[in-house]
CSV table of C-alpha atoms in Angstrom, one decimal:
chain,number,residue,atom,x,y,z
X,1,UNK,CA,-25.8,4.8,-39.8
X,2,UNK,CA,-24.3,7.2,-37.2
X,3,UNK,CA,-20.5,7.1,-37.5
X,4,UNK,CA,-19.7,8.5,-34.1
X,5,UNK,CA,-18.4,6.2,-31.3
X,6,UNK,CA,-17.4,6.6,-27.7
X,7,UNK,CA,-14.0,4.9,-27.1
X,8,UNK,CA,-12.7,4.8,-23.5
X,9,UNK,CA,-9.0,4.1,-23.1
X,10,UNK,CA,-8.1,3.2,-19.5
X,11,UNK,CA,-4.9,2.5,-17.6
X,12,UNK,CA,-6.0,0.9,-14.4
X,13,UNK,CA,-3.5,0.8,-11.5
X,14,UNK,CA,-3.5,-1.0,-8.2
X,15,UNK,CA,-5.6,-3.9,-9.5
X,16,UNK,CA,-5.9,-7.2,-7.5
X,17,UNK,CA,-3.3,-9.6,-9.1
X,18,UNK,CA,-5.4,-12.7,-8.2
X,19,UNK,CA,-8.2,-11.2,-10.3
X,20,UNK,CA,-6.4,-9.8,-13.3
X,21,UNK,CA,-4.1,-12.9,-13.6
X,22,UNK,CA,-7.1,-15.2,-13.9
X,23,UNK,CA,-8.6,-15.5,-17.4
X,24,UNK,CA,-11.7,-17.2,-16.1
X,25,UNK,CA,-12.4,-14.4,-13.7
X,26,UNK,CA,-11.7,-11.7,-16.3
X,27,UNK,CA,-14.1,-13.4,-18.8
X,28,UNK,CA,-16.8,-13.4,-16.2
X,29,UNK,CA,-16.2,-9.8,-15.2
X,30,UNK,CA,-16.2,-8.5,-18.7
X,31,UNK,CA,-19.3,-10.4,-19.6
X,32,UNK,CA,-21.1,-9.0,-16.6
X,33,UNK,CA,-19.8,-5.5,-17.3
X,34,UNK,CA,-21.1,-5.7,-20.8
X,35,UNK,CA,-24.5,-6.7,-19.5
X,36,UNK,CA,-24.4,-3.8,-16.9
X,37,UNK,CA,-23.8,-1.4,-19.8
X,38,UNK,CA,-26.7,-2.8,-21.8
X,39,UNK,CA,-24.4,-4.4,-24.5
X,40,UNK,CA,-25.2,-7.6,-26.4
X,41,UNK,CA,-22.3,-10.0,-26.3
X,42,UNK,CA,-21.6,-11.7,-29.6
X,43,UNK,CA,-18.3,-13.5,-28.9
X,44,UNK,CA,-15.3,-13.4,-26.6
X,45,UNK,CA,-11.7,-14.6,-26.8
X,46,UNK,CA,-9.2,-14.8,-23.9
X,47,UNK,CA,-5.8,-16.2,-23.5
X,48,UNK,CA,-3.3,-16.4,-20.7
X,49,UNK,CA,0.4,-15.6,-21.1
X,50,UNK,CA,3.2,-17.6,-19.5
X,51,UNK,CA,4.2,-17.0,-16.8
X,52,UNK,CA,1.4,-14.5,-16.1
X,53,UNK,CA,-0.9,-11.9,-17.7
X,54,UNK,CA,-4.2,-12.2,-19.7
X,55,UNK,CA,-5.3,-10.7,-23.0
X,56,UNK,CA,-8.8,-10.8,-24.3
X,57,UNK,CA,-11.6,-9.3,-26.4
X,58,UNK,CA,-15.3,-9.3,-26.0
X,59,UNK,CA,-17.2,-8.5,-29.2
X,60,UNK,CA,-20.5,-6.7,-28.5
X,61,UNK,CA,-23.0,-5.5,-31.1
X,62,UNK,CA,-21.4,-2.6,-33.0
X,63,UNK,CA,-18.5,-2.4,-30.5
X,64,UNK,CA,-15.9,-4.2,-28.5
X,65,UNK,CA,-14.2,-4.4,-25.1
X,66,UNK,CA,-10.5,-5.4,-25.0
X,67,UNK,CA,-8.1,-6.1,-22.1
X,68,UNK,CA,-4.4,-6.7,-21.5
X,69,UNK,CA,-3.2,-7.3,-17.9
X,70,UNK,CA,0.1,-7.4,-16.0
X,71,UNK,CA,-0.8,-8.9,-12.6
X,72,UNK,CA,2.9,-8.6,-11.4
X,73,UNK,CA,2.5,-4.8,-11.8
X,74,UNK,CA,-1.2,-4.7,-10.7
X,75,UNK,CA,-1.8,-3.0,-14.0
X,76,UNK,CA,-4.5,-3.5,-16.7
X,77,UNK,CA,-5.0,-1.7,-20.0
X,78,UNK,CA,-8.7,-1.6,-20.9
X,79,UNK,CA,-10.6,-0.4,-24.0
X,80,UNK,CA,-14.3,0.0,-24.4
X,81,UNK,CA,-15.5,1.2,-27.8
X,82,UNK,CA,-19.2,1.8,-28.4
X,83,UNK,CA,-21.1,2.9,-31.5
X,84,UNK,CA,-24.5,4.2,-31.1
X,85,UNK,CA,-26.1,5.6,-28.0
X,86,UNK,CA,-28.1,2.7,-26.6
X,87,UNK,CA,-25.4,1.3,-24.4
X,88,UNK,CA,-23.6,2.8,-21.4
X,89,UNK,CA,-19.8,2.5,-21.7
X,90,UNK,CA,-19.1,4.4,-18.5
X,91,UNK,CA,-21.0,1.7,-16.5
X,92,UNK,CA,-18.9,-0.9,-18.2
X,93,UNK,CA,-15.7,0.8,-17.2
X,94,UNK,CA,-16.9,1.4,-13.6
X,95,UNK,CA,-17.9,-2.2,-13.3
X,96,UNK,CA,-14.5,-3.5,-14.5
X,97,UNK,CA,-12.5,-1.1,-12.3
X,98,UNK,CA,-14.5,-2.0,-9.3
X,99,UNK,CA,-14.3,-5.8,-9.9
X,100,UNK,CA,-10.5,-5.5,-10.5
X,101,UNK,CA,-10.1,-3.6,-7.2
X,102,UNK,CA,-8.3,-0.8,-9.1
X,103,UNK,CA,-7.2,2.1,-6.9
X,104,UNK,CA,-6.5,4.6,-9.7
X,105,UNK,CA,-7.5,5.1,-13.3
X,106,UNK,CA,-6.1,7.3,-16.1
X,107,UNK,CA,-8.8,7.6,-18.6
X,108,UNK,CA,-9.1,9.1,-22.1
X,109,UNK,CA,-12.5,9.4,-23.8
X,110,UNK,CA,-12.1,9.5,-27.6
X,111,UNK,CA,-15.1,10.6,-29.6
X,112,UNK,CA,-14.5,8.7,-32.8
X,113,UNK,CA,-15.8,9.4,-36.3
X,114,UNK,CA,-16.5,13.1,-36.1
X,115,UNK,CA,-17.3,14.3,-39.6
X,116,UNK,CA,-16.1,17.6,-41.1
X,117,UNK,CA,-17.2,17.4,-44.8
X,118,UNK,CA,-15.5,14.3,-46.2
X,119,UNK,CA,-12.9,14.0,-43.4
X,120,UNK,CA,-13.4,12.0,-40.2
X,121,UNK,CA,-11.5,12.9,-37.0
X,122,UNK,CA,-11.6,12.3,-33.3
X,123,UNK,CA,-11.4,14.4,-30.2
X,124,UNK,CA,-9.8,13.3,-26.9
X,125,UNK,CA,-10.6,14.2,-23.3
X,126,UNK,CA,-8.3,12.8,-20.5
X,127,UNK,CA,-8.7,12.7,-16.8
X,128,UNK,CA,-7.6,10.9,-13.6
X,129,UNK,CA,-9.8,9.0,-11.1
X,130,UNK,CA,-8.8,8.0,-7.6
X,131,UNK,CA,-11.0,5.0,-6.7
X,132,UNK,CA,-12.1,3.3,-3.5
X,133,UNK,CA,-13.3,0.1,-4.9
X,134,UNK,CA,-15.5,-2.6,-3.2
X,135,UNK,CA,-14.4,-5.7,-5.1
X,136,UNK,CA,-17.2,-7.8,-6.5
X,137,UNK,CA,-14.9,-10.8,-6.6
J,1,UNK,CA,7.1,-8.1,-18.6
J,2,UNK,CA,7.1,-4.6,-20.2
J,3,UNK,CA,3.8,-2.9,-19.6
J,4,UNK,CA,4.2,-0.3,-22.4
J,5,UNK,CA,2.2,-0.6,-25.5
J,6,UNK,CA,1.8,1.3,-28.8
J,7,UNK,CA,-1.9,1.9,-29.6
J,8,UNK,CA,-2.7,3.5,-33.0
J,9,UNK,CA,-6.2,5.0,-33.2
J,10,UNK,CA,-7.1,5.8,-36.8
J,11,UNK,CA,-10.1,7.5,-38.5
J,12,UNK,CA,-9.7,6.6,-42.2
J,13,UNK,CA,-11.7,8.7,-44.7
J,14,UNK,CA,-12.3,8.2,-48.5
J,15,UNK,CA,-12.1,4.4,-48.3
J,16,UNK,CA,-13.3,2.2,-51.1
J,17,UNK,CA,-16.9,1.2,-50.1
J,18,UNK,CA,-16.6,-2.1,-52.1
J,19,UNK,CA,-13.7,-3.1,-49.9
J,20,UNK,CA,-14.8,-1.8,-46.5
J,21,UNK,CA,-18.3,-3.2,-46.9
J,22,UNK,CA,-17.0,-6.8,-47.6
J,23,UNK,CA,-16.1,-8.8,-44.4
J,24,UNK,CA,-14.2,-11.4,-46.4
J,25,UNK,CA,-12.0,-8.8,-48.0
J,26,UNK,CA,-11.4,-7.1,-44.6
J,27,UNK,CA,-10.5,-10.4,-43.0
J,28,UNK,CA,-7.9,-11.0,-45.7
J,29,UNK,CA,-6.5,-7.5,-45.5
J,30,UNK,CA,-6.2,-7.5,-41.8
J,31,UNK,CA,-4.5,-10.9,-41.7
J,32,UNK,CA,-2.0,-9.8,-44.4
J,33,UNK,CA,-1.5,-6.5,-42.5
J,34,UNK,CA,-0.7,-8.4,-39.3
J,35,UNK,CA,1.9,-10.5,-41.2
J,36,UNK,CA,3.4,-7.4,-42.8
J,37,UNK,CA,3.8,-6.0,-39.3
J,38,UNK,CA,5.5,-9.2,-38.0
J,39,UNK,CA,2.5,-10.2,-35.8
J,40,UNK,CA,1.4,-13.7,-34.9
J,41,UNK,CA,-2.4,-14.1,-35.6
J,42,UNK,CA,-4.1,-16.1,-32.8
J,43,UNK,CA,-7.7,-15.7,-33.8
J,44,UNK,CA,-10.1,-13.4,-35.7
J,45,UNK,CA,-13.8,-12.6,-35.6
J,46,UNK,CA,-15.8,-10.5,-38.1
J,47,UNK,CA,-19.4,-9.8,-38.7
J,48,UNK,CA,-21.4,-7.8,-41.2
J,49,UNK,CA,-24.2,-5.4,-40.2
J,50,UNK,CA,-27.4,-5.0,-42.1
J,51,UNK,CA,-27.7,-3.3,-44.4
J,52,UNK,CA,-24.0,-2.5,-44.5
J,53,UNK,CA,-20.9,-2.1,-42.5
J,54,UNK,CA,-18.4,-4.6,-40.9
J,55,UNK,CA,-16.9,-5.0,-37.5
J,56,UNK,CA,-14.1,-7.3,-36.5
J,57,UNK,CA,-11.2,-8.1,-34.3
J,58,UNK,CA,-7.9,-9.9,-35.0
J,59,UNK,CA,-6.2,-11.2,-31.9
J,60,UNK,CA,-2.4,-11.2,-32.3
J,61,UNK,CA,0.1,-12.3,-29.7
J,62,UNK,CA,0.1,-9.7,-26.9
J,63,UNK,CA,-2.1,-7.3,-28.9
J,64,UNK,CA,-5.1,-6.8,-31.2
J,65,UNK,CA,-6.4,-5.1,-34.3
J,66,UNK,CA,-10.0,-3.9,-34.4
J,67,UNK,CA,-12.1,-2.4,-37.1
J,68,UNK,CA,-15.6,-0.8,-37.6
J,69,UNK,CA,-16.6,0.3,-41.1
J,70,UNK,CA,-19.3,2.5,-42.6
J,71,UNK,CA,-19.1,1.9,-46.4
J,72,UNK,CA,-21.9,4.4,-47.1
J,73,UNK,CA,-19.7,7.1,-45.6
J,74,UNK,CA,-16.4,5.7,-47.0
J,75,UNK,CA,-15.2,5.7,-43.3
J,76,UNK,CA,-13.4,3.1,-41.2
J,77,UNK,CA,-12.4,3.3,-37.5
J,78,UNK,CA,-9.2,1.2,-37.0
J,79,UNK,CA,-7.2,0.3,-33.8
J,80,UNK,CA,-3.9,-1.4,-33.7
J,81,UNK,CA,-2.6,-2.1,-30.2
J,82,UNK,CA,0.8,-3.7,-29.8
J,83,UNK,CA,2.7,-4.7,-26.6
J,84,UNK,CA,6.4,-5.2,-26.9
J,85,UNK,CA,8.7,-4.0,-29.6
J,86,UNK,CA,9.1,-7.0,-32.0
J,87,UNK,CA,6.2,-6.1,-34.3
J,88,UNK,CA,5.7,-3.0,-36.4
J,89,UNK,CA,2.2,-1.4,-35.9
J,90,UNK,CA,3.0,1.4,-38.4
J,91,UNK,CA,3.4,-1.1,-41.2
J,92,UNK,CA,0.1,-2.6,-40.2
J,93,UNK,CA,-1.7,0.7,-40.4
J,94,UNK,CA,0.0,1.7,-43.7
J,95,UNK,CA,-1.0,-1.7,-45.2
J,96,UNK,CA,-4.6,-1.3,-44.1
J,97,UNK,CA,-5.0,2.3,-45.3
J,98,UNK,CA,-3.5,1.4,-48.7
J,99,UNK,CA,-5.7,-1.6,-49.2
J,100,UNK,CA,-8.8,0.3,-48.2
J,101,UNK,CA,-7.9,3.0,-50.7
J,102,UNK,CA,-8.2,5.7,-47.9
J,103,UNK,CA,-7.4,9.2,-49.0
J,104,UNK,CA,-7.0,10.8,-45.5
J,105,UNK,CA,-6.2,9.5,-42.0
J,106,UNK,CA,-6.5,11.2,-38.7
J,107,UNK,CA,-4.2,9.3,-36.4
J,108,UNK,CA,-3.5,9.3,-32.6
J,109,UNK,CA,-0.6,7.2,-31.3
J,110,UNK,CA,-1.3,6.4,-27.6
J,111,UNK,CA,1.7,5.2,-25.6
J,112,UNK,CA,0.0,2.9,-23.1
J,113,UNK,CA,1.2,1.8,-19.6
J,114,UNK,CA,3.7,4.5,-18.8
J,115,UNK,CA,4.7,3.9,-15.2
J,116,UNK,CA,5.2,6.8,-12.6
J,117,UNK,CA,5.8,5.0,-9.3
J,118,UNK,CA,2.5,3.0,-8.7
J,119,UNK,CA,0.4,4.9,-11.2
J,120,UNK,CA,0.1,4.0,-14.9
J,121,UNK,CA,-0.8,6.6,-17.5
J,122,UNK,CA,-0.7,7.2,-21.3
J,123,UNK,CA,0.5,9.9,-23.6
J,124,UNK,CA,-1.1,10.8,-26.9
J,125,UNK,CA,0.3,12.3,-30.1
J,126,UNK,CA,-2.2,13.2,-32.9
J,127,UNK,CA,-1.5,14.0,-36.6
J,128,UNK,CA,-3.2,14.1,-40.1
J,129,UNK,CA,-2.1,12.1,-43.2
J,130,UNK,CA,-3.1,12.9,-46.7
J,131,UNK,CA,-2.7,9.7,-48.7
J,132,UNK,CA,-2.3,8.7,-52.3
J,133,UNK,CA,-3.0,5.0,-52.1
J,134,UNK,CA,-2.4,2.3,-54.6
J,135,UNK,CA,-5.0,-0.2,-53.7
J,136,UNK,CA,-3.9,-3.8,-53.3
J,137,UNK,CA,-7.4,-5.1,-53.8
């Protein structure tokens, strides 16, 4: 089985606090995002911090999506890790950023599991995105 | 609440296939690793691929540990994400690498949620580790 994976690490700024502070909305957005990226959802787990903030994970076949939010700072930390090439992690990220109303994203794409003889490594590419979202919420 | 997080991204080579192919062993190792790193386990989810390989996530307070393994390649992709400073993610990683019998680790430490005015970014430091593990399994 192919060991390589695409792992997107995203710091999303300027997010709508009414969205990223609501675990129910986040669960809905991440489930829809997984579908948009052709991922098969296996399970999900979310919980809300006191007084605010949400953490959660969506387990998809051979991969996962995780989230931690700070609505008081309009900030969300998002990870999308995909093994195999049948799904589209970029669509997942774009869906989430749009639904969160994020205005800026700092993104690193990590290519996981790159083999050099018996040693596995990863390579990282980082970029910035200025966004003009049209919130789906 | 502090937005910064320490996220360790690890490609572990030379792992014991009898360990990283066994979901029950991995669940036990990750739960013990979380305790070693002073993390409070909230929930965990694991599943086994056919014919081999395991994926799973352990949700800990304000953070998570995720794993994807390829026993046929003696390779495991490990993530440990910690928000706040009360837990010790390095101990978690060291515990897992030792229990997996890994001989080499390619590690990136990502400092998440670094604020510059209204924009959040991350910084990445990458290194190699040659290991002489004493398997706990």
